[in-house]
Amino acid sequence: LRTLAWLSLLEKNGIINTILNFLHLPSLNIINTPAAIILGMVYNYLPFMVLPIYNVLEKIDDNTINAARDLGANTMQTLTRVIIPLSIPGIVSGITMVFVPALTTFVISNILGGSKVLLIGNVIEQEFTKGSNWNLGSGLSLVMMIFILISMAFIAKYDKDGEGMSV
């Protein structure tokens, strides 16, 4: 539904181009381009990355940050040596929640990309529905699943406390 809203915003007679034409500016042709797919994916998956990070950052004690400053750390050192290491569980959780759906999506690229830009999810979907080549679709799905499992194991390596809820 959110992707369809972007379609109505970005299409040739959409709201954005109507406003641009009213302001006597050239219209944008974003629909059916990789930029539209990136915009749609960022819009759809950004909350799933931001919310876990926000949750972890909210739990960082102010006294920890004040202690770093009292010990002589500047803002950049406080960020890189205190805040980011303490936010790793939220980053791992966000990556886990975004990586698999973003990798396997085919709806966003079909709607906003007009099937001109193929993602791995599109190829698998086409092999099962239009191509009737279930063997290739199954093989690609298996390769993608192995890649996802290896990626999740790699992410779990950096999630020492298990707070990121990866594999």
GROMACS .gro file of C-alpha atoms in nm:
model
  167
    1LEU     CA    1   0.000   0.000   0.000
    2ARG     CA    2   0.286   0.239   0.083
    3THR     CA    3   0.452   0.152  -0.245
    4LEU     CA    4   0.132   0.229  -0.433
    5ALA     CA    5   0.125   0.567  -0.261
    6TRP     CA    6   0.475   0.637  -0.398
    7LEU     CA    7   0.352   0.533  -0.742
    8SER     CA    8   0.080   0.796  -0.730
    9LEU     CA    9   0.334   1.055  -0.614
   10LEU     CA   10   0.603   0.978  -0.872
   11GLU     CA   11   0.408   0.902  -1.188
   12LYS     CA   12   0.400   1.144  -1.481
   13ASN     CA   13   0.069   1.301  -1.376
   14GLY     CA   14   0.141   1.253  -1.006
   15ILE     CA   15   0.136   1.505  -0.727
   16ILE     CA   16   0.508   1.587  -0.741
   17ASN     CA   17   0.507   1.659  -1.115
   18THR     CA   18   0.184   1.858  -1.084
   19ILE     CA   19   0.348   2.083  -0.824
   20LEU     CA   20   0.662   2.115  -1.037
   21ASN     CA   21   0.455   2.208  -1.343
   22PHE     CA   22   0.261   2.463  -1.137
   23LEU     CA   23   0.595   2.621  -1.038
   24HIS     CA   24   0.705   2.614  -1.407
   25LEU     CA   25   0.984   2.366  -1.330
   26PRO     CA   26   1.066   2.065  -1.547
   27SER     CA   27   0.887   1.746  -1.450
   28LEU     CA   28   1.074   1.448  -1.310
   29ASN     CA   29   1.072   1.108  -1.472
   30ILE     CA   30   1.157   0.889  -1.174
   31ILE     CA   31   0.910   0.604  -1.220
   32ASN     CA   32   1.052   0.287  -1.380
   33THR     CA   33   1.407   0.378  -1.280
   34PRO     CA   34   1.648   0.236  -1.022
   35ALA     CA   35   1.609   0.562  -0.827
   36ALA     CA   36   1.238   0.490  -0.775
   37ILE     CA   37   1.318   0.142  -0.645
   38ILE     CA   38   1.581   0.278  -0.406
   39LEU     CA   39   1.340   0.546  -0.285
   40GLY     CA   40   1.066   0.287  -0.229
   41MET     CA   41   1.296   0.046  -0.048
   42VAL     CA   42   1.441   0.317   0.176
   43TYR     CA   43   1.093   0.441   0.259
   44ASN     CA   44   0.963   0.091   0.335
   45TYR     CA   45   1.262  -0.042   0.532
   46LEU     CA   46   1.410   0.264   0.705
   47PRO     CA   47   1.178   0.244   1.009
   48PHE     CA   48   1.286  -0.116   1.070
   49MET     CA   49   1.648   0.003   1.087
   50VAL     CA   50   1.594   0.324   1.281
   51LEU     CA   51   1.364   0.196   1.557
   52PRO     CA   52   1.601  -0.068   1.704
   53ILE     CA   53   1.890   0.179   1.694
   54TYR     CA   54   1.676   0.446   1.860
   55ASN     CA   55   1.569   0.198   2.127
   56VAL     CA   56   1.930   0.114   2.213
   57LEU     CA   57   2.044   0.477   2.203
   58GLU     CA   58   1.760   0.573   2.435
   59LYS     CA   59   1.886   0.321   2.693
   60ILE     CA   60   2.242   0.459   2.701
   61ASP     CA   61   2.293   0.621   3.040
   62ASP     CA   62   2.374   0.992   3.026
   63ASN     CA   63   2.632   0.935   3.299
   64THR     CA   64   2.830   0.716   3.059
   65ILE     CA   65   2.850   0.996   2.805
   66ASN     CA   66   2.931   1.250   3.077
   67ALA     CA   67   3.205   1.022   3.210
   68ALA     CA   68   3.361   1.003   2.864
   69ARG     CA   69   3.360   1.383   2.841
   70ASP     CA   70   3.500   1.417   3.194
   71LEU     CA   71   3.784   1.185   3.095
   72GLY     CA   72   3.876   1.418   2.809
   73ALA     CA   73   3.695   1.266   2.511
   74ASN     CA   74   3.571   1.513   2.251
   75THR     CA   75   3.241   1.469   2.071
   76MET     CA   76   3.384   1.249   1.794
   77GLN     CA   77   3.571   1.028   2.040
   78THR     CA   78   3.258   0.992   2.253
   79LEU     CA   79   3.063   0.892   1.944
   80THR     CA   80   3.317   0.641   1.811
   81ARG     CA   81   3.439   0.493   2.139
   82VAL     CA   82   3.127   0.503   2.357
   83ILE     CA   83   2.800   0.556   2.170
   84ILE     CA   84   2.856   0.339   1.860
   85PRO     CA   85   2.994   0.038   2.054
   86LEU     CA   86   2.699   0.056   2.292
   87SER     CA   87   2.456   0.077   1.999
   88ILE     CA   88   2.589  -0.236   1.822
   89PRO     CA   89   2.297  -0.455   1.943
   90GLY     CA   90   2.048  -0.212   1.782
   91ILE     CA   91   2.250  -0.198   1.461
   92VAL     CA   92   2.265  -0.579   1.445
   93SER     CA   93   1.892  -0.604   1.515
   94GLY     CA   94   1.816  -0.345   1.245
   95ILE     CA   95   2.035  -0.523   0.990
   96THR     CA   96   1.867  -0.852   1.073
   97MET     CA   97   1.519  -0.703   1.034
   98VAL     CA   98   1.597  -0.523   0.707
   99PHE     CA   99   1.842  -0.746   0.523
  100VAL     CA  100   1.620  -1.044   0.441
  101PRO     CA  101   1.309  -0.850   0.330
  102ALA     CA  102   1.518  -0.606   0.126
  103LEU     CA  103   1.704  -0.890  -0.042
  104THR     CA  104   1.394  -1.090  -0.128
  105THR     CA  105   1.156  -0.811  -0.227
  106PHE     CA  106   1.001  -0.815  -0.570
  107VAL     CA  107   0.683  -0.613  -0.518
  108ILE     CA  108   0.858  -0.277  -0.481
  109SER     CA  109   1.067  -0.325  -0.794
  110ASN     CA  110   0.766  -0.451  -0.990
  111ILE     CA  111   0.552  -0.151  -0.897
  112LEU     CA  112   0.806   0.132  -0.897
  113GLY     CA  113   1.053  -0.016  -1.145
  114GLY     CA  114   0.799  -0.147  -1.392
  115SER     CA  115   0.982  -0.481  -1.407
  116LYS     CA  116   1.266  -0.306  -1.592
  117VAL     CA  117   1.508  -0.343  -1.301
  118LEU     CA  118   1.543  -0.700  -1.179
  119LEU     CA  119   1.633  -0.794  -0.826
  120ILE     CA  120   1.695  -1.153  -0.719
  121GLY     CA  121   1.341  -1.171  -0.579
  122ASN     CA  122   1.202  -1.069  -0.920
  123VAL     CA  123   1.400  -1.338  -1.100
  124ILE     CA  124   1.282  -1.607  -0.858
  125GLU     CA  125   0.923  -1.488  -0.883
  126GLN     CA  126   0.938  -1.487  -1.264
  127GLU     CA  127   1.082  -1.838  -1.277
  128PHE     CA  128   0.799  -1.972  -1.061
  129THR     CA  129   0.514  -1.782  -1.227
  130LYS     CA  130   0.597  -1.681  -1.584
  131GLY     CA  131   0.896  -1.890  -1.680
  132SER     CA  132   0.766  -2.219  -1.544
  133ASN     CA  133   1.127  -2.311  -1.468
  134TRP     CA  134   1.081  -2.431  -1.113
  135ASN     CA  135   1.425  -2.591  -1.108
  136LEU     CA  136   1.601  -2.259  -1.170
  137GLY     CA  137   1.370  -2.078  -0.927
  138SER     CA  138   1.438  -2.340  -0.660
  139GLY     CA  139   1.812  -2.326  -0.723
  140LEU     CA  140   1.819  -1.947  -0.697
  141SER     CA  141   1.610  -1.964  -0.380
  142LEU     CA  142   1.852  -2.215  -0.230
  143VAL     CA  143   2.155  -2.002  -0.321
  144MET     CA  144   1.986  -1.695  -0.173
  145MET     CA  145   1.894  -1.886   0.144
  146ILE     CA  146   2.256  -2.005   0.187
  147PHE     CA  147   2.380  -1.649   0.132
  148ILE     CA  148   2.134  -1.520   0.394
  149LEU     CA  149   2.237  -1.786   0.646
  150ILE     CA  150   2.607  -1.709   0.595
  151SER     CA  151   2.535  -1.337   0.632
  152MET     CA  152   2.335  -1.392   0.950
  153ALA     CA  153   2.613  -1.609   1.094
  154PHE     CA  154   2.861  -1.332   1.012
  155ILE     CA  155   2.637  -1.076   1.183
  156ALA     CA  156   2.594  -1.307   1.486
  157LYS     CA  157   2.973  -1.306   1.522
  158TYR     CA  158   2.955  -0.934   1.606
  159ASP     CA  159   2.655  -0.975   1.835
  160LYS     CA  160   2.841  -1.090   2.145
  161ASP     CA  161   2.558  -1.045   2.395
  162GLY     CA  162   2.283  -1.187   2.176
  163GLU     CA  163   2.085  -0.866   2.213
  164GLY     CA  164   2.060  -0.815   1.837
  165MET     CA  165   1.859  -1.135   1.814
  166SER     CA  166   2.044  -1.264   1.511
  167VAL     CA  167   2.104  -1.635   1.445
   0.00000   0.00000   0.00000
